[in-house]
Amino acid sequence: MNGEEIAVIRTMTMDDYDQVSALWAGIHGFGIRSIDDSREGIERFLRRNPTTSVVAQTPEGRIIGSILCGHDGRQACFYHVCVHEDYRKQGIGRRLVDAAVEAVRKEEINRIYLIAFKTNQIGNAFWSSIGWVEREDRNYYDLYLNEKDTTVFNA
């Protein structure tokens, strides 16, 4: 079977939250934010960005991949790009990216960025293999406004 037979790619809705959250929780090394990735946090994100986040769903209804994607009117960002480990190397990740990119184009946004942790060897290899360019001319800074919104990385 190829990726097209395994899963359909479609826009993410709040009805997908439980399965998407379970997918994230099952991926080794995945970082989950306590507030931003909660049901309320994702609901707020999808309200602001209703057309740009996507999921991969099997014919049986199982969510096996996701990309949270939002924009600010100038540029878009991919968050939580993942495919369940049992379904990798079948073109599903590429199809998710293509669908999210197309959704961003429809919003007339001209740039997408993402952050991949340096220790995420699988993710970094994926992005390089599909033509994304690693930036070395920037520093990335965070200012945390809510110390209660912590990140927990899956073992």
Coordinates of C-alpha atoms in Angstrom, one line a residue:
M1 CA 0.0 0.0 0.0
N2 CA 1.1 3.5 -0.7
G3 CA 0.5 6.6 1.4
E4 CA -2.6 7.6 -0.7
E5 CA -4.3 4.3 0.0
I6 CA -3.4 4.4 3.7
A7 CA -4.7 7.8 4.6
V8 CA -6.7 10.8 3.4
I9 CA -5.3 14.2 4.2
R10 CA -7.9 16.8 5.4
T11 CA -8.3 19.9 7.4
M12 CA -8.1 19.4 11.2
T13 CA -11.1 20.2 13.4
M14 CA -11.6 20.2 17.1
D15 CA -13.4 16.8 16.7
D16 CA -9.9 15.4 16.0
Y17 CA -8.4 16.7 19.2
D18 CA -8.5 13.5 21.3
Q19 CA -6.9 11.4 18.6
V20 CA -4.3 14.0 17.7
S21 CA -3.4 14.5 21.3
A22 CA -3.0 10.7 21.7
L23 CA -0.8 10.7 18.6
W24 CA 1.5 13.3 20.0
A25 CA 1.6 11.5 23.4
G26 CA 2.8 8.3 21.6
I27 CA 5.7 9.8 19.7
H28 CA 9.2 9.4 21.2
G29 CA 10.8 12.7 22.0
F30 CA 7.7 14.8 21.2
G31 CA 7.3 18.0 23.3
I32 CA 3.8 18.8 24.5
R33 CA 3.0 22.2 26.1
S34 CA 0.8 22.0 29.2
I35 CA -1.4 24.9 28.2
D36 CA -0.9 25.6 24.5
D37 CA -1.5 21.9 23.6
S38 CA -4.5 21.5 25.9
R39 CA -8.0 21.2 24.4
E40 CA -8.6 24.9 25.1
G41 CA -5.2 25.9 23.6
I42 CA -5.8 24.0 20.4
E43 CA -9.4 25.2 20.2
R44 CA -8.1 28.8 20.4
F45 CA -5.4 28.0 17.8
L46 CA -7.9 26.5 15.3
R47 CA -10.4 29.3 15.8
R48 CA -7.6 31.7 14.7
N49 CA -6.4 29.4 11.9
P50 CA -9.4 27.4 10.8
T51 CA -8.1 26.2 7.4
T52 CA -4.4 25.6 7.6
S53 CA -3.9 22.7 10.1
V54 CA -4.2 19.2 8.6
V55 CA -4.4 15.5 9.6
A56 CA -3.8 12.2 8.0
Q57 CA -6.7 9.8 8.6
T58 CA -6.9 6.1 7.8
P59 CA -10.1 4.7 6.1
E60 CA -11.0 3.3 9.5
G61 CA -10.9 6.8 11.0
R62 CA -7.6 6.7 12.9
I63 CA -5.6 9.9 12.9
I64 CA -2.0 8.9 12.0
G65 CA -0.4 12.3 11.3
S66 CA -0.8 16.0 11.9
I67 CA 0.5 19.5 11.3
L68 CA -0.6 22.4 13.3
C69 CA -0.2 25.4 11.0
G70 CA -1.0 29.0 11.7
H71 CA -0.1 32.4 10.3
D72 CA -0.1 36.0 11.4
G73 CA -0.9 37.5 8.0
R74 CA 2.8 37.7 6.9
Q75 CA 4.2 34.3 7.5
A76 CA 3.1 30.9 8.6
C77 CA 4.6 28.4 11.0
F78 CA 4.3 24.6 11.2
Y79 CA 4.0 23.1 14.7
H80 CA 3.8 19.5 15.8
V81 CA 4.5 17.9 12.4
C82 CA 4.3 14.2 13.0
V83 CA 3.4 10.8 11.5
H84 CA 2.8 7.8 13.7
E85 CA 6.0 5.6 13.7
D86 CA 4.1 2.7 12.1
Y87 CA 3.2 4.8 9.1
R88 CA 6.4 6.6 8.3
K89 CA 8.4 6.3 5.0
Q90 CA 5.2 6.0 2.9
G91 CA 4.8 9.5 1.7
I92 CA 2.2 10.6 4.4
G93 CA 4.5 13.3 5.9
R94 CA 5.1 14.8 2.4
R95 CA 1.4 14.8 1.7
L96 CA 0.7 16.5 5.0
V97 CA 3.3 19.2 4.2
D98 CA 1.9 19.6 0.7
A99 CA -1.7 20.1 2.0
A100 CA -0.6 22.6 4.6
V101 CA 1.5 24.5 2.1
E102 CA -1.4 24.7 -0.3
A103 CA -3.7 25.9 2.6
V104 CA -1.2 28.6 3.4
R105 CA -1.0 29.6 -0.3
K106 CA -4.7 30.1 -0.4
E107 CA -4.3 32.5 2.5
E108 CA -1.9 34.4 0.3
I109 CA 1.0 33.9 2.7
N110 CA 4.4 33.7 1.1
R111 CA 6.7 32.2 3.8
I112 CA 6.5 29.2 6.1
Y113 CA 8.9 28.5 8.9
L114 CA 9.3 25.8 11.4
I115 CA 11.5 24.9 14.3
A116 CA 13.1 21.5 14.6
F117 CA 15.0 20.6 17.6
K118 CA 18.7 19.9 16.9
T119 CA 18.3 16.5 18.5
N120 CA 15.4 15.5 16.2
Q121 CA 17.5 13.6 13.7
I122 CA 14.5 12.0 12.0
G123 CA 12.7 15.4 11.6
N124 CA 15.8 17.3 10.4
A125 CA 16.6 14.6 7.8
F126 CA 13.0 14.7 6.6
W127 CA 13.0 18.5 6.2
S128 CA 16.3 18.4 4.3
S129 CA 15.1 15.6 2.0
I130 CA 12.1 17.6 0.9
G131 CA 14.0 20.8 0.1
W132 CA 13.5 23.0 3.2
V133 CA 16.5 25.1 4.0
E134 CA 18.1 25.2 7.4
R135 CA 18.8 28.7 8.5
E136 CA 22.1 29.5 10.1
D137 CA 21.9 33.3 9.9
R138 CA 19.4 33.7 12.8
N139 CA 19.2 33.3 16.5
Y140 CA 16.0 32.0 18.0
Y141 CA 14.7 33.6 21.2
D142 CA 11.8 32.8 23.6
L143 CA 10.1 35.0 26.1
Y144 CA 7.8 32.9 28.3
L145 CA 4.8 34.9 29.5
N146 CA 3.2 32.0 31.5
E147 CA 5.6 29.9 33.6
K148 CA 2.8 27.3 34.0
D149 CA 2.9 26.5 30.3
T150 CA 5.7 24.0 30.5
T151 CA 6.9 21.5 27.8
V152 CA 7.1 17.8 28.7
F153 CA 9.1 15.6 26.3
N154 CA 7.8 12.1 25.7
A155 CA 10.3 9.3 26.7

